Amino acid sequence: MQPTHQNYTLGITTYKERFDSYLKPLILHLNHLFPDTQMVVAVNGFHNQEEQKNYLEKIHHFLTPFKNITFFTYNEPQGLCKLWNQIILKANSPKVFLLNDDISISNSFRKEIESSGILGSNFGIINQSYSHYLIDKSIIKKVGWFDERFPAIGYEDHDYEIRMALQGLVPDFFNFSSIKNEVVVPKDWSWGENDNIILRKYSSANEKHYLSKWEFSEIEKEGFIFVRIAQGYVKLKVGMETPNFYTTTELN
């Protein structure tokens, strides 16, 4: 059915290696629980273009019949920040849940969303993990877009929470029993061997940008601000301001 419930949108990021094992069962379960709710699926690129071509044909065939699903695809790998920004731009609702594809949910997931109080939050993290969180578009207007200079995956959550802190904003935290992050370690990454892997599944290129953008201190110093996720004091380096990747007038 066409989405008629517009209090929130569900956004899912995915790529080739998760299609059969995680994305398909997740979409089927979410569609069963949220048949009236818009879902936006961001399909990332992959380093092997022949495999990506076949994958895109399969995922297009799978997603097209769902009338409540908007999806967009890439041939080449994109950074997670770009995927998040594009989901937010395409969301019809002011509140957007951004979800990894390697999660499992129970039948009480919708009930927990609508009874937990998270819909009263402008930035709500579920179970202490950025694998599943809510962002209101009003936060984008205050803090800005996710930093698309991060070329792959890793540290985008740290970066955004630091930028929130600079605006006097902090996340809200919610515990859900109905969702589990499976923390799947990929056997192959979107970008292949073009980047070194750190911490088992993140990009060294993202770490490089993160460290080039922020200065850190274990003790309080002038010009620094304490940030929870960084577990210390942080200051923006000169000339590293986050660009305005899109205008806020582009938000629905």
mmCIF file of C-alpha atoms in Angstrom:
data_model
loop_
_atom_site.group_PDB
_atom_site.id
_atom_site.type_symbol
_atom_site.label_atom_id
_atom_site.label_comp_id
_atom_site.label_asym_id
_atom_site.label_seq_id
_atom_site.Cartn_x
_atom_site.Cartn_y
_atom_site.Cartn_z
ATOM 1 C CA MET A 1 0.000 0.000 0.000
ATOM 2 C CA GLN A 2 1.000 3.632 -0.439
ATOM 3 C CA PRO A 3 2.437 5.207 2.732
ATOM 4 C CA THR A 4 -0.276 7.096 4.612
ATOM 5 C CA HIS A 5 1.392 7.261 8.038
ATOM 6 C CA GLN A 6 3.762 10.234 7.988
ATOM 7 C CA ASN A 7 4.869 10.672 11.594
ATOM 8 C CA TYR A 8 8.197 9.095 10.691
ATOM 9 C CA THR A 9 10.138 7.449 7.869
ATOM 10 C CA LEU A 10 12.313 4.350 8.110
ATOM 11 C CA GLY A 11 15.662 4.618 6.314
ATOM 12 C CA ILE A 12 17.900 1.616 5.635
ATOM 13 C CA THR A 13 21.431 1.573 4.231
ATOM 14 C CA THR A 14 22.621 -1.578 2.496
ATOM 15 C CA TYR A 15 25.030 -3.041 -0.038
ATOM 16 C CA LYS A 16 25.629 -6.192 -2.066
ATOM 17 C CA GLU A 17 27.042 -8.482 0.645
ATOM 18 C CA ARG A 18 23.950 -8.171 2.880
ATOM 19 C CA PHE A 19 21.195 -8.737 0.298
ATOM 20 C CA ASP A 20 20.064 -12.326 0.890
ATOM 21 C CA SER A 21 21.253 -12.753 4.463
ATOM 22 C CA TYR A 22 19.926 -9.549 6.033
ATOM 23 C CA LEU A 23 18.190 -7.046 3.776
ATOM 24 C CA LYS A 24 15.500 -9.304 2.317
ATOM 25 C CA PRO A 25 14.238 -10.690 5.649
ATOM 26 C CA LEU A 26 14.489 -7.241 7.246
ATOM 27 C CA ILE A 27 12.427 -5.575 4.503
ATOM 28 C CA LEU A 28 9.785 -8.293 4.630
ATOM 29 C CA HIS A 29 9.482 -7.981 8.397
ATOM 30 C CA LEU A 30 9.421 -4.173 8.361
ATOM 31 C CA ASN A 31 6.838 -4.126 5.601
ATOM 32 C CA HIS A 32 4.657 -6.460 7.639
ATOM 33 C CA LEU A 33 4.876 -4.162 10.669
ATOM 34 C CA PHE A 34 4.831 -0.821 8.791
ATOM 35 C CA PRO A 35 2.756 -1.298 5.603
ATOM 36 C CA ASP A 36 1.505 2.307 5.841
ATOM 37 C CA THR A 37 4.924 3.877 6.497
ATOM 38 C CA GLN A 38 7.462 5.204 3.998
ATOM 39 C CA MET A 39 10.735 3.312 3.854
ATOM 40 C CA VAL A 40 13.769 4.714 2.034
ATOM 41 C CA VAL A 41 16.481 2.233 1.075
ATOM 42 C CA ALA A 42 19.952 3.484 0.139
ATOM 43 C CA VAL A 43 21.729 0.870 -1.991
ATOM 44 C CA ASN A 44 25.473 1.480 -1.944
ATOM 45 C CA GLY A 45 27.915 0.749 -4.741
ATOM 46 C CA PHE A 46 30.512 -2.005 -4.897
ATOM 47 C CA HIS A 47 34.079 -2.240 -6.165
ATOM 48 C CA ASN A 48 33.365 -5.160 -8.524
ATOM 49 C CA GLN A 49 31.217 -3.570 -11.215
ATOM 50 C CA GLU A 50 30.106 -6.831 -12.835
ATOM 51 C CA GLU A 51 28.882 -8.174 -9.504
ATOM 52 C CA GLN A 52 27.263 -4.808 -8.755
ATOM 53 C CA LYS A 53 25.373 -4.845 -12.045
ATOM 54 C CA ASN A 54 23.873 -8.247 -11.253
ATOM 55 C CA TYR A 55 23.102 -7.193 -7.693
ATOM 56 C CA LEU A 56 21.310 -4.026 -8.758
ATOM 57 C CA GLU A 57 19.105 -6.033 -11.089
ATOM 58 C CA LYS A 58 18.166 -8.366 -8.223
ATOM 59 C CA ILE A 59 17.503 -5.647 -5.674
ATOM 60 C CA HIS A 60 15.498 -3.578 -8.151
ATOM 61 C CA HIS A 61 13.333 -6.617 -8.852
ATOM 62 C CA PHE A 62 12.910 -7.245 -5.126
ATOM 63 C CA LEU A 63 12.115 -3.688 -3.973
ATOM 64 C CA THR A 64 9.994 -2.365 -6.844
ATOM 65 C CA PRO A 65 6.734 -4.150 -5.864
ATOM 66 C CA PHE A 66 6.662 -2.453 -2.440
ATOM 67 C CA LYS A 67 4.552 0.680 -2.891
ATOM 68 C CA ASN A 68 5.729 2.188 0.389
ATOM 69 C CA ILE A 69 9.442 1.857 -0.470
ATOM 70 C CA THR A 70 11.543 4.537 -2.133
ATOM 71 C CA PHE A 71 15.013 3.341 -3.084
ATOM 72 C CA PHE A 72 18.053 4.724 -4.826
ATOM 73 C CA THR A 73 21.206 3.003 -6.020
ATOM 74 C CA TYR A 74 24.855 3.680 -6.768
ATOM 75 C CA ASN A 75 27.297 1.826 -8.977
ATOM 76 C CA GLU A 76 30.419 3.098 -7.207
ATOM 77 C CA PRO A 77 30.920 2.970 -3.404
ATOM 78 C CA GLN A 78 29.732 6.025 -1.476
ATOM 79 C CA GLY A 79 30.392 7.144 2.082
ATOM 80 C CA LEU A 80 27.819 6.394 4.755
ATOM 81 C CA CYS A 81 27.369 10.130 5.369
ATOM 82 C CA LYS A 82 26.177 10.616 1.804
ATOM 83 C CA LEU A 83 23.735 7.725 2.130
ATOM 84 C CA TRP A 84 22.309 9.187 5.346
ATOM 85 C CA ASN A 85 21.977 12.650 3.813
ATOM 86 C CA GLN A 86 20.191 11.281 0.769
ATOM 87 C CA ILE A 87 17.762 9.268 2.891
ATOM 88 C CA ILE A 88 16.904 12.388 4.889
ATOM 89 C CA LEU A 89 16.391 14.385 1.690
ATOM 90 C CA LYS A 90 14.014 11.746 0.319
ATOM 91 C CA ALA A 91 12.073 11.211 3.552
ATOM 92 C CA ASN A 92 8.536 12.581 3.534
ATOM 93 C CA SER A 93 8.384 12.802 7.318
ATOM 94 C CA PRO A 94 10.162 15.188 9.704
ATOM 95 C CA LYS A 95 11.503 12.307 11.798
ATOM 96 C CA VAL A 96 13.712 9.673 10.200
ATOM 97 C CA PHE A 97 14.919 6.405 11.677
ATOM 98 C CA LEU A 98 18.316 5.520 10.206
ATOM 99 C CA LEU A 99 18.899 1.778 10.375
ATOM 100 C CA ASN A 100 21.707 -0.570 9.430
ATOM 101 C CA ASP A 101 20.746 -3.589 7.367
ATOM 102 C CA ASP A 102 22.386 -6.104 9.742
ATOM 103 C CA ILE A 103 19.758 -5.795 12.437
ATOM 104 C CA SER A 104 17.003 -8.101 13.589
ATOM 105 C CA ILE A 105 13.654 -6.933 14.913
ATOM 106 C CA SER A 106 10.769 -8.537 16.765
ATOM 107 C CA ASN A 107 7.045 -8.060 16.223
ATOM 108 C CA SER A 108 6.920 -5.479 19.015
ATOM 109 C CA PHE A 109 9.262 -3.054 17.209
ATOM 110 C CA ARG A 110 6.523 -0.697 15.993
ATOM 111 C CA LYS A 111 4.773 -0.744 19.354
ATOM 112 C CA GLU A 112 8.043 0.094 21.096
ATOM 113 C CA ILE A 113 8.733 2.982 18.701
ATOM 114 C CA GLU A 114 5.329 4.478 19.347
ATOM 115 C CA SER A 115 5.242 3.943 23.122
ATOM 116 C CA SER A 116 8.853 4.563 24.162
ATOM 117 C CA GLY A 117 8.836 8.370 23.889
ATOM 118 C CA ILE A 118 11.479 8.408 21.151
ATOM 119 C CA LEU A 119 9.100 10.207 18.793
ATOM 120 C CA GLY A 120 9.262 13.157 21.186
ATOM 121 C CA SER A 121 13.033 13.335 20.679
ATOM 122 C CA ASN A 122 14.883 15.228 17.977
ATOM 123 C CA PHE A 123 17.878 12.918 18.157
ATOM 124 C CA GLY A 124 17.332 9.556 19.809
ATOM 125 C CA ILE A 125 19.872 6.720 19.913
ATOM 126 C CA ILE A 126 18.545 3.199 20.449
ATOM 127 C CA ASN A 127 20.523 0.791 22.643
ATOM 128 C CA GLN A 128 23.605 3.054 22.663
ATOM 129 C CA SER A 129 24.269 2.339 18.980
ATOM 130 C CA TYR A 130 24.246 4.379 15.785
ATOM 131 C CA SER A 131 23.134 1.216 14.008
ATOM 132 C CA HIS A 132 19.610 2.404 14.799
ATOM 133 C CA TYR A 133 18.718 5.963 15.735
ATOM 134 C CA LEU A 134 16.243 8.742 15.035
ATOM 135 C CA ILE A 135 17.010 12.202 13.692
ATOM 136 C CA ASP A 136 14.581 15.064 13.224
ATOM 137 C CA LYS A 137 15.135 17.338 10.246
ATOM 138 C CA SER A 138 15.208 20.299 12.622
ATOM 139 C CA ILE A 139 18.611 19.021 13.805
ATOM 140 C CA ILE A 140 19.953 19.262 10.256
ATOM 141 C CA LYS A 141 18.882 22.895 10.182
ATOM 142 C CA LYS A 142 20.811 23.577 13.404
ATOM 143 C CA VAL A 143 23.885 21.378 13.016
ATOM 144 C CA GLY A 144 24.168 20.857 9.270
ATOM 145 C CA TRP A 145 24.427 17.796 7.066
ATOM 146 C CA PHE A 146 26.533 14.727 7.717
ATOM 147 C CA ASP A 147 30.069 15.343 6.492
ATOM 148 C CA GLU A 148 30.392 13.773 3.042
ATOM 149 C CA ARG A 149 34.147 14.293 3.124
ATOM 150 C CA PHE A 150 34.175 10.990 5.035
ATOM 151 C CA PRO A 151 34.673 8.708 2.025
ATOM 152 C CA ALA A 152 33.603 5.387 3.523
ATOM 153 C CA ILE A 153 32.450 4.094 6.924
ATOM 154 C CA GLY A 154 33.582 5.051 10.429
ATOM 155 C CA TYR A 155 33.657 8.040 12.802
ATOM 156 C CA GLU A 156 30.684 9.811 11.184
ATOM 157 C CA ASP A 157 28.772 9.300 14.437
ATOM 158 C CA HIS A 158 31.605 10.840 16.483
ATOM 159 C CA ASP A 159 31.820 13.764 14.095
ATOM 160 C CA TYR A 160 28.122 14.541 14.230
ATOM 161 C CA GLU A 161 27.808 14.243 17.989
ATOM 162 C CA ILE A 162 30.758 16.624 18.398
ATOM 163 C CA ARG A 163 29.064 19.109 16.100
ATOM 164 C CA MET A 164 25.840 18.735 18.089
ATOM 165 C CA ALA A 165 27.729 19.472 21.299
ATOM 166 C CA LEU A 166 29.104 22.662 19.767
ATOM 167 C CA GLN A 167 25.477 23.730 19.287
ATOM 168 C CA GLY A 168 24.579 22.849 22.879
ATOM 169 C CA LEU A 169 22.710 19.706 21.832
ATOM 170 C CA VAL A 170 22.984 16.175 23.239
ATOM 171 C CA PRO A 171 21.369 12.913 22.097
ATOM 172 C CA ASP A 172 18.569 11.205 23.970
ATOM 173 C CA PHE A 173 18.982 7.502 24.711
ATOM 174 C CA PHE A 174 16.339 4.767 24.559
ATOM 175 C CA ASN A 175 16.495 1.077 25.346
ATOM 176 C CA PHE A 176 14.539 -1.205 23.009
ATOM 177 C CA SER A 177 14.154 -4.943 23.540
ATOM 178 C CA SER A 178 12.645 -5.314 20.060
ATOM 179 C CA ILE A 179 15.763 -4.601 18.005
ATOM 180 C CA LYS A 180 19.215 -6.169 17.956
ATOM 181 C CA ASN A 181 22.360 -5.065 16.171
ATOM 182 C CA GLU A 182 23.969 -8.248 14.836
ATOM 183 C CA VAL A 183 27.357 -6.498 14.376
ATOM 184 C CA VAL A 184 28.207 -8.431 11.240
ATOM 185 C CA VAL A 185 31.853 -8.187 10.164
ATOM 186 C CA PRO A 186 31.933 -8.070 6.336
ATOM 187 C CA LYS A 187 33.886 -10.576 4.282
ATOM 188 C CA ASP A 188 34.121 -7.979 1.522
ATOM 189 C CA TRP A 189 33.672 -4.226 1.660
ATOM 190 C CA SER A 190 32.037 -1.829 -0.787
ATOM 191 C CA TRP A 191 35.373 -0.244 -1.622
ATOM 192 C CA GLY A 192 37.352 -3.482 -1.815
ATOM 193 C CA GLU A 193 41.097 -3.303 -1.200
ATOM 194 C CA ASN A 194 41.382 0.406 -1.964
ATOM 195 C CA ASP A 195 41.309 1.240 1.735
ATOM 196 C CA ASN A 196 42.769 -0.284 4.874
ATOM 197 C CA ILE A 197 40.351 -1.692 7.434
ATOM 198 C CA ILE A 198 40.587 -0.687 11.090
ATOM 199 C CA LEU A 199 38.688 -1.963 14.140
ATOM 200 C CA ARG A 200 37.597 -4.985 12.066
ATOM 201 C CA LYS A 201 35.144 -3.159 9.780
ATOM 202 C CA TYR A 202 35.818 0.583 9.497
ATOM 203 C CA SER A 203 37.774 2.685 7.038
ATOM 204 C CA SER A 204 41.219 4.082 7.728
ATOM 205 C CA ALA A 205 40.409 6.890 5.269
ATOM 206 C CA ASN A 206 37.532 7.936 7.510
ATOM 207 C CA GLU A 207 39.808 7.888 10.533
ATOM 208 C CA LYS A 208 42.318 10.046 8.660
ATOM 209 C CA HIS A 209 39.668 12.679 7.903
ATOM 210 C CA TYR A 210 38.367 12.576 11.481
ATOM 211 C CA LEU A 211 41.830 13.166 12.938
ATOM 212 C CA SER A 212 42.540 15.931 10.430
ATOM 213 C CA LYS A 213 39.319 17.718 11.407
ATOM 214 C CA TRP A 214 39.351 17.621 15.212
ATOM 215 C CA GLU A 215 41.939 18.271 17.922
ATOM 216 C CA PHE A 216 41.630 16.279 21.159
ATOM 217 C CA SER A 217 42.637 16.684 24.795
ATOM 218 C CA GLU A 218 42.237 14.473 27.838
ATOM 219 C CA ILE A 219 42.043 17.551 30.072
ATOM 220 C CA GLU A 220 39.929 20.693 29.945
ATOM 221 C CA LYS A 221 41.567 23.418 27.867
ATOM 222 C CA GLU A 222 40.528 26.796 26.515
ATOM 223 C CA GLY A 223 38.544 26.502 23.300
ATOM 224 C CA PHE A 224 37.795 22.815 23.835
ATOM 225 C CA ILE A 225 34.423 21.290 24.721
ATOM 226 C CA PHE A 226 33.743 17.962 26.435
ATOM 227 C CA VAL A 227 31.957 15.458 24.192
ATOM 228 C CA ARG A 228 30.512 12.192 25.492
ATOM 229 C CA ILE A 229 31.255 10.015 22.477
ATOM 230 C CA ALA A 230 34.873 11.239 22.222
ATOM 231 C CA GLN A 231 35.387 10.621 25.955
ATOM 232 C CA GLY A 232 37.342 13.824 26.205
ATOM 233 C CA TYR A 233 37.676 17.415 25.069
ATOM 234 C CA VAL A 234 37.474 18.378 21.411
ATOM 235 C CA LYS A 235 38.180 21.439 19.286
ATOM 236 C CA LEU A 236 37.685 22.048 15.571
ATOM 237 C CA LYS A 237 40.918 22.596 13.657
ATOM 238 C CA VAL A 238 41.265 25.818 11.679
ATOM 239 C CA GLY A 239 39.776 25.622 8.195
ATOM 240 C CA MET A 240 38.016 22.297 8.771
ATOM 241 C CA GLU A 241 34.449 23.586 9.001
ATOM 242 C CA THR A 242 31.862 21.200 7.540
ATOM 243 C CA PRO A 243 30.682 22.324 4.086
ATOM 244 C CA ASN A 244 26.996 22.954 3.449
ATOM 245 C CA PHE A 245 26.427 19.998 1.142
ATOM 246 C CA TYR A 246 22.760 20.834 0.513
ATOM 247 C CA THR A 247 20.440 23.689 1.369
ATOM 248 C CA THR A 248 17.837 23.187 4.082
ATOM 249 C CA THR A 249 15.196 24.344 1.610
ATOM 250 C CA GLU A 250 15.660 20.938 -0.046
ATOM 251 C CA LEU A 251 14.172 19.257 3.038
ATOM 252 C CA ASN A 252 10.565 18.134 2.672
#
